[in-house]
Coordinates of C-alpha atoms in Angstrom, one line a residue:
M1 CA 0.0 0.0 0.0
I2 CA 2.9 2.4 0.7
K3 CA 4.8 1.7 -2.5
P4 CA 2.2 3.2 -5.0
S5 CA 1.8 6.4 -2.9
I6 CA 5.6 6.8 -2.9
T7 CA 5.6 6.4 -6.7
K8 CA 2.9 9.0 -7.1
I9 CA 4.8 11.5 -4.9
S10 CA 8.0 10.9 -6.8
N11 CA 6.2 11.4 -10.1
K12 CA 5.1 14.9 -8.9
Y13 CA 8.7 15.9 -8.5
F14 CA 8.9 16.2 -12.3
F15 CA 6.8 19.3 -11.9
I16 CA 9.7 21.1 -10.2
P17 CA 11.8 21.8 -13.3
V18 CA 8.6 23.0 -15.1
V19 CA 8.3 25.7 -12.4
V20 CA 12.0 26.5 -12.4
L21 CA 12.2 27.1 -16.2
P22 CA 10.0 30.3 -16.4
C23 CA 12.1 31.7 -13.5
V24 CA 15.3 31.2 -15.5
C25 CA 13.6 32.8 -18.6
A26 CA 12.8 35.9 -16.4
L27 CA 16.4 36.0 -15.4
L28 CA 17.5 35.8 -19.1
S29 CA 15.3 38.8 -19.9
K30 CA 17.7 40.9 -17.8
Y31 CA 21.0 39.0 -18.6
Y32 CA 20.6 38.1 -22.3
N33 CA 22.8 35.3 -23.5
P34 CA 22.2 33.6 -26.9
V35 CA 23.9 30.3 -25.8
A36 CA 21.7 30.2 -22.7
L37 CA 18.6 30.5 -24.9
I38 CA 19.5 27.4 -26.8
I39 CA 20.4 25.4 -23.7
M40 CA 17.1 26.4 -22.1
L41 CA 15.1 25.3 -25.2
F42 CA 16.8 21.9 -25.2
G43 CA 16.2 21.8 -21.4
I44 CA 12.5 22.2 -22.1
A45 CA 12.6 19.4 -24.7
I46 CA 14.3 17.1 -22.2
T47 CA 11.6 17.9 -19.6
I48 CA 8.7 16.8 -21.8
P49 CA 9.1 13.0 -21.5
F50 CA 9.0 13.4 -17.7
V51 CA 5.9 15.6 -17.9
R52 CA 4.2 12.6 -19.6
Q53 CA 4.7 10.7 -16.3
L54 CA 2.8 13.2 -14.2
P55 CA -0.1 11.5 -12.5
H56 CA -3.0 13.9 -13.3
N57 CA -4.2 15.3 -16.6
L58 CA -4.7 18.8 -15.1
L59 CA -1.1 18.8 -13.9
K60 CA 0.1 17.8 -17.4
T61 CA -1.9 20.5 -19.0
L62 CA -0.6 23.1 -16.6
S63 CA 2.9 21.9 -17.2
Y64 CA 2.6 22.2 -21.0
L65 CA 1.1 25.7 -20.5
I66 CA 4.1 26.8 -18.4
L67 CA 6.6 25.1 -20.8
G68 CA 4.9 26.9 -23.7
V69 CA 5.2 30.2 -22.0
S70 CA 8.8 29.5 -21.3
A71 CA 9.7 28.4 -24.8
Y72 CA 8.0 31.3 -26.7
T73 CA 9.3 33.8 -24.1
L74 CA 12.8 32.6 -25.2
V75 CA 11.8 33.2 -28.8
G76 CA 10.7 36.8 -28.0
L77 CA 14.0 37.4 -26.2
A78 CA 15.9 36.2 -29.3
Y79 CA 14.0 38.7 -31.4
R80 CA 14.7 41.5 -28.8
G81 CA 18.3 40.6 -28.7
S82 CA 18.5 41.3 -32.5
Y83 CA 16.8 44.7 -32.1
T84 CA 18.9 47.8 -32.8
T85 CA 17.8 51.4 -32.5
D86 CA 19.3 52.3 -35.8
H87 CA 17.6 49.5 -37.8
P88 CA 15.0 47.9 -35.6
E89 CA 13.5 46.0 -38.6
Y90 CA 16.7 44.0 -38.7
M91 CA 15.3 41.8 -35.9
F92 CA 13.2 40.0 -38.6
I93 CA 16.1 39.3 -41.0
E94 CA 18.5 37.8 -38.5
F95 CA 18.9 34.1 -38.6
F96 CA 19.1 33.4 -34.8
P97 CA 15.6 34.5 -33.7
V98 CA 13.9 32.4 -36.4
L99 CA 16.2 29.5 -35.4
I100 CA 14.9 29.7 -31.8
F101 CA 11.3 30.0 -33.2
A102 CA 11.8 26.9 -35.2
I103 CA 13.1 24.9 -32.2
A104 CA 10.1 26.0 -30.2
N105 CA 7.7 25.0 -33.0
A106 CA 9.5 21.6 -33.4
I107 CA 8.9 20.9 -29.7
A108 CA 5.2 21.8 -30.0
I109 CA 4.8 19.5 -33.0
L110 CA 6.6 16.7 -31.1
I111 CA 4.2 17.0 -28.2
T112 CA 1.3 16.9 -30.6
T113 CA 2.3 13.6 -32.2
E114 CA 4.2 11.9 -29.4
D115 CA 1.9 12.7 -26.5
K116 CA -1.5 14.2 -27.3
D117 CA -2.8 16.7 -29.8
T118 CA -4.6 18.8 -27.2
R119 CA -1.5 19.1 -25.1
G120 CA 0.5 20.2 -28.2
Y121 CA -2.1 22.8 -28.9
T122 CA -1.8 24.0 -25.3
F123 CA 2.0 24.4 -25.7
A124 CA 1.6 26.1 -29.2
G125 CA -1.1 28.5 -28.0
M126 CA 1.5 30.2 -25.8
G127 CA 3.1 31.6 -29.0
C128 CA 1.5 34.9 -28.2
T129 CA 4.1 35.4 -25.4
V130 CA 6.7 36.2 -28.2
L131 CA 5.0 39.6 -28.4
F132 CA 5.6 40.4 -24.7
S133 CA 9.2 39.4 -24.4
S134 CA 10.3 40.8 -27.8
G135 CA 9.6 44.3 -26.7
L136 CA 7.0 44.9 -29.5
F137 CA 4.2 45.1 -27.0
G138 CA 5.8 48.0 -25.2
M139 CA 6.4 49.8 -28.4
G140 CA 2.9 49.3 -29.7
K141 CA 0.7 49.9 -26.7
Q142 CA -1.2 52.6 -28.6
Y143 CA -2.5 50.0 -31.0
G144 CA -5.1 48.1 -28.9
T145 CA -6.8 46.1 -31.7
L146 CA -3.6 45.6 -33.6
L147 CA -1.9 44.0 -30.7
L148 CA -4.8 41.6 -30.3
V149 CA -4.4 40.7 -33.9
M150 CA -0.7 40.2 -33.4
F151 CA -1.4 37.8 -30.4
V152 CA -3.6 35.7 -32.7
L153 CA -1.0 35.7 -35.5
W154 CA 1.9 34.7 -33.3
S155 CA -0.1 31.8 -31.8
G156 CA -1.5 30.9 -35.1
I157 CA 1.8 29.7 -36.7
P158 CA 2.6 27.0 -34.2
L159 CA -1.1 26.0 -33.8
I160 CA -1.4 25.5 -37.6
L161 CA 1.8 23.5 -37.7
C162 CA 0.6 21.3 -34.9
R163 CA -2.7 20.8 -36.7
I164 CA -1.0 19.8 -39.9
F165 CA 1.0 17.2 -38.0
S166 CA -1.8 16.0 -35.7
K167 CA -2.6 12.9 -37.7
Q168 CA 1.1 11.8 -38.1
I169 CA 1.1 9.9 -34.8
F170 CA 1.7 6.4 -36.1
P171 CA 5.2 4.9 -35.6
T172 CA 5.2 3.7 -39.3
T173 CA 5.2 7.4 -40.5
T174 CA 8.4 7.8 -42.6
I175 CA 10.8 10.7 -42.3
F176 CA 10.0 11.7 -45.9
R177 CA 6.4 12.1 -45.1
R178 CA 7.3 14.3 -42.2
I179 CA 9.5 16.4 -44.5
G180 CA 6.6 16.7 -46.9
R181 CA 4.4 17.8 -44.0
S182 CA 7.0 20.3 -42.9
V183 CA 7.1 21.9 -46.4
F184 CA 3.3 22.1 -46.6
G185 CA 3.1 23.6 -43.1
L186 CA 5.7 26.2 -43.8
L187 CA 4.0 27.2 -47.1
A188 CA 0.7 27.5 -45.2
T189 CA 2.1 29.6 -42.3
F190 CA 4.6 31.8 -44.2
P191 CA 1.9 34.4 -45.2
I192 CA 1.0 34.7 -41.5
Y193 CA 4.7 35.3 -40.6
L194 CA 5.0 37.8 -43.4
I195 CA 2.0 39.7 -42.1
I196 CA 3.6 39.7 -38.6
V197 CA 6.8 41.1 -40.1
L198 CA 5.0 43.8 -42.1
L199 CA 2.7 44.9 -39.2
S200 CA 5.6 45.0 -36.8
V201 CA 7.8 47.0 -39.1
F202 CA 5.2 49.4 -40.5
F203 CA 3.0 49.9 -37.5
I204 CA 4.7 49.1 -34.3
I205 CA 8.2 50.2 -35.2
N206 CA 6.9 53.6 -36.0
Q207 CA 6.8 53.5 -39.8
L208 CA 3.1 54.0 -39.9
S209 CA 1.3 56.1 -37.2
V210 CA -2.4 56.4 -36.3
S211 CA -3.8 59.8 -35.4
P212 CA -6.6 59.2 -32.8
E213 CA -7.8 62.8 -33.0
T214 CA -8.6 62.7 -36.7
A215 CA -9.1 58.9 -36.8
S216 CA -6.9 58.8 -39.8
L217 CA -3.7 57.0 -40.8
S218 CA -0.5 58.9 -41.5
I219 CA 1.7 56.8 -43.8
D220 CA 5.3 57.6 -44.3
F221 CA 5.8 56.0 -47.8
S222 CA 9.4 57.2 -48.1
G223 CA 10.2 55.6 -44.8
I224 CA 8.5 52.3 -45.9
M225 CA 10.4 52.2 -49.2
E226 CA 13.7 53.0 -47.4
S227 CA 13.0 50.2 -44.9
L228 CA 12.3 47.7 -47.7
Q229 CA 15.3 48.7 -49.8
G230 CA 17.9 49.6 -47.3
S231 CA 17.5 46.6 -45.0
N232 CA 16.9 44.0 -47.8
L233 CA 13.6 43.2 -46.1
V234 CA 12.2 41.4 -49.2
I235 CA 9.8 38.5 -49.4
L236 CA 12.3 36.0 -50.7
G237 CA 14.8 36.9 -48.0
V238 CA 12.2 36.5 -45.2
L239 CA 11.1 33.2 -46.8
W240 CA 14.6 31.9 -46.7
Y241 CA 15.2 32.8 -43.1
Y242 CA 11.8 31.3 -42.2
F243 CA 12.1 28.1 -44.2
L244 CA 15.6 26.9 -43.6
P245 CA 15.6 26.5 -39.7
H246 CA 12.1 25.0 -39.6
L247 CA 13.0 22.5 -42.4
I248 CA 16.1 21.4 -40.5
F249 CA 14.7 21.2 -36.9
I250 CA 11.2 19.7 -37.4
P251 CA 12.4 16.5 -39.2
G252 CA 15.6 16.6 -37.0
A253 CA 13.5 16.6 -33.8
Y254 CA 11.8 13.4 -35.0
M255 CA 15.1 11.8 -35.9
A256 CA 16.6 12.7 -32.5
Y257 CA 13.5 11.4 -30.7
Q258 CA 13.6 8.1 -32.6
L259 CA 17.3 7.7 -31.9
I260 CA 17.1 8.4 -28.1
F261 CA 13.6 7.2 -27.1
Y262 CA 13.2 4.2 -29.3
D263 CA 16.6 3.0 -30.4
A264 CA 18.7 3.8 -27.3
L265 CA 16.1 3.4 -24.5
G266 CA 14.2 0.6 -26.2
Y267 CA 10.6 2.0 -25.9
E268 CA 7.9 0.9 -28.2
K269 CA 5.0 3.1 -29.3
H270 CA 1.4 1.8 -29.7
I271 CA -1.8 3.5 -30.8
E272 CA -5.2 2.5 -29.5
R273 CA -7.5 2.0 -32.5
K274 CA -10.6 3.5 -31.0
T275 CA -9.3 6.3 -28.8
K276 CA -6.1 7.1 -30.7
E277 CA -4.4 7.2 -27.3
I278 CA -0.6 6.9 -27.5
I279 CA 0.9 4.2 -25.2
Y280 CA 4.6 3.6 -24.7
T281 CA 5.9 0.2 -23.6
P282 CA 9.2 0.3 -21.8
P283 CA 11.7 -2.5 -22.4
E284 CA 11.4 -5.5 -20.2
K285 CA 13.8 -5.5 -17.2
K286 CA 15.4 -8.8 -16.5
S287 CA 16.3 -10.0 -13.0
K288 CA 19.8 -10.7 -12.0
K289 CA 19.0 -14.4 -11.9
E290 CA 17.8 -14.3 -15.5
K291 CA 20.8 -12.3 -16.6
M292 CA 23.1 -14.8 -15.0
E293 CA 21.3 -17.7 -16.7
E294 CA 21.7 -16.0 -20.0
E295 CA 25.4 -15.4 -19.5
V296 CA 26.0 -19.1 -18.7
D297 CA 25.7 -21.1 -22.0
P298 CA 23.3 -24.0 -21.4
Y299 CA 25.6 -26.3 -23.5
Q300 CA 28.7 -25.5 -21.4
G301 CA 28.3 -28.5 -19.0
L302 CA 27.9 -31.0 -21.8
F303 CA 30.8 -29.6 -23.7
D304 CA 33.0 -29.9 -20.6
E305 CA 31.9 -33.5 -20.1
L306 CA 32.7 -34.3 -23.7
K307 CA 36.2 -33.0 -23.3
N308 CA 36.7 -35.0 -20.2
Q309 CA 35.3 -38.2 -21.8
T310 CA 37.4 -38.0 -24.9
T311 CA 40.2 -40.2 -23.5
A312 CA 37.7 -42.7 -22.0
F313 CA 35.9 -43.0 -25.3
K314 CA 39.2 -43.9 -27.1
N315 CA 39.8 -46.7 -24.6
I316 CA 36.5 -48.4 -25.1
T317 CA 37.2 -51.6 -27.0
N318 CA 33.7 -53.0 -27.5
R319 CA 31.2 -51.6 -30.0
V320 CA 28.2 -51.6 -27.7
G321 CA 29.9 -49.5 -24.9
A322 CA 31.1 -47.0 -27.4
Y323 CA 27.7 -46.7 -29.1
Q324 CA 25.9 -46.3 -25.7
L325 CA 28.3 -43.5 -24.6
M326 CA 28.0 -41.7 -27.9
Q327 CA 24.2 -42.0 -27.9
R328 CA 23.9 -40.6 -24.4
F329 CA 25.8 -37.5 -25.5
K330 CA 23.7 -37.1 -28.6
N331 CA 20.4 -37.5 -26.6
E332 CA 21.6 -34.8 -24.1
Y333 CA 22.5 -32.5 -27.0
D334 CA 19.1 -33.0 -28.7
T335 CA 17.3 -32.2 -25.4
L336 CA 19.3 -29.0 -25.0
H337 CA 18.9 -28.0 -28.6
A338 CA 15.1 -28.4 -28.4
K339 CA 15.0 -26.1 -25.4
H340 CA 17.7 -23.4 -26.2
G341 CA 18.4 -23.7 -29.9
D342 CA 21.8 -22.9 -31.4
T343 CA 24.5 -21.2 -29.4
A344 CA 28.3 -20.8 -29.9
T345 CA 29.0 -23.6 -27.4
G346 CA 26.2 -25.6 -28.8
D347 CA 27.9 -25.5 -32.2
K348 CA 31.1 -26.7 -30.6
V349 CA 29.3 -29.6 -29.0
K350 CA 27.7 -30.5 -32.4
D351 CA 31.1 -30.5 -34.1
T352 CA 32.6 -32.6 -31.4
L353 CA 29.8 -35.2 -31.6
R354 CA 30.2 -35.4 -35.3
S355 CA 33.9 -36.0 -34.9
I356 CA 33.3 -38.7 -32.3
E357 CA 30.7 -40.4 -34.6
E358 CA 33.1 -40.4 -37.5
K359 CA 35.8 -42.0 -35.4
F360 CA 33.3 -44.5 -34.1
R361 CA 32.4 -45.6 -37.7
A362 CA 36.0 -45.8 -38.7
Q363 CA 36.9 -47.9 -35.6
F364 CA 33.9 -50.3 -35.7
K365 CA 33.4 -51.0 -39.4

C-alpha cells in the first residue's frame, strides 16, 4: 500500500523543473545570452518525456502551459536581442531569432504527435508570449486592436503547424512524409509570418502612425520604401530565413526522438485504435538471476563433459559400450537444442559429436 503512494509522490517531482524554467527565462530577460537560450530550449525538450509521467491530466496541461510560455518567451528574447535602434527592422532578417522560433515549434509538434494533440495545442497556443518578451508590445501599446491581432497571428503559426502534423502519430510514419508535411506547413504559415513582419515594421516600429484625433492613418511611404530597400527586407529573404531552420529542426527533432527514445532506450509506441491514445511500452527489465542464466551457456556442461570423456571414449574396445556413450551425448545435445536452440558452445558440441561419430564408424566397421 505504501509503495504506490511513494511512486505518485516521486512522479510529482517532475513538476519542479517545469516551475523553475520560467524563472530562468525571467532571469535571461535581464541578462541576455544567446547560448543560454538554446540550452534552455533543449532543457524544455528534455523535460517533456518526464511531464508525460505526471499522475494527473490537469497537472500535465498546466505543465505544458508553463513550458509553452517559457519556450516562446525565449523566442521573444531572441528577437529582442537582435533589435537595434538604428535599424529595428533587422530583428526579422536575423537568422538566430527564427532559429529559436523553429526549435520551439518543433517541440510543439513533437508534443502533438508523441503525447496528445490537445497538449500540443496548449503548448503552441502560448506563441503569443513572443510579443511580450520581444519588446514589440511595449512599443505598440497605442494599438489596442492591432496588438490583439498580433497575439492571434503569433499563436496561429505553431497551432497551424501542430494541426497539420496532428494525424502523423503512427510509428510507421516515414521521415520523408514528415519532411513533406513540414514543407506544406511552412507554405501554409509563411503568409502569416510575413504579415507579422509587415505589421511589426510598419505599425509598431513607427513606420506608420495612427492619429486618434482625426481617426486617420499617416503613412510615411518614403520611410517604408527606405526600410524595404535599405534593410533588404524582401519577401524572398524572409522566406529563406523562415524556411531553412524549420526545415532542419522539425524533421531533425523526430530523428533525435527516434534515436534516443526508441533505439537507445528501447521504448515501443502503440496507438489505441478507438481512442487514438498513445501508449509507450518500456523495455522488459530482466532480473539478476535471468541475466546470470543467459550469461552461462546451457551447453557448457555437456561440452566440458565431452572434453573429459574423450580419452575414455578412445579406450572403449567394445562396440556396444562406445555406441551407448555416444548415444547418451547425442540425446543430451538433442534435449538442450530443443530447449535453447543454437549457441556458440552448442555448435562446438555438435562439431565434437560429429567428430566422435566419424571416429566410431572408422573404428567399428
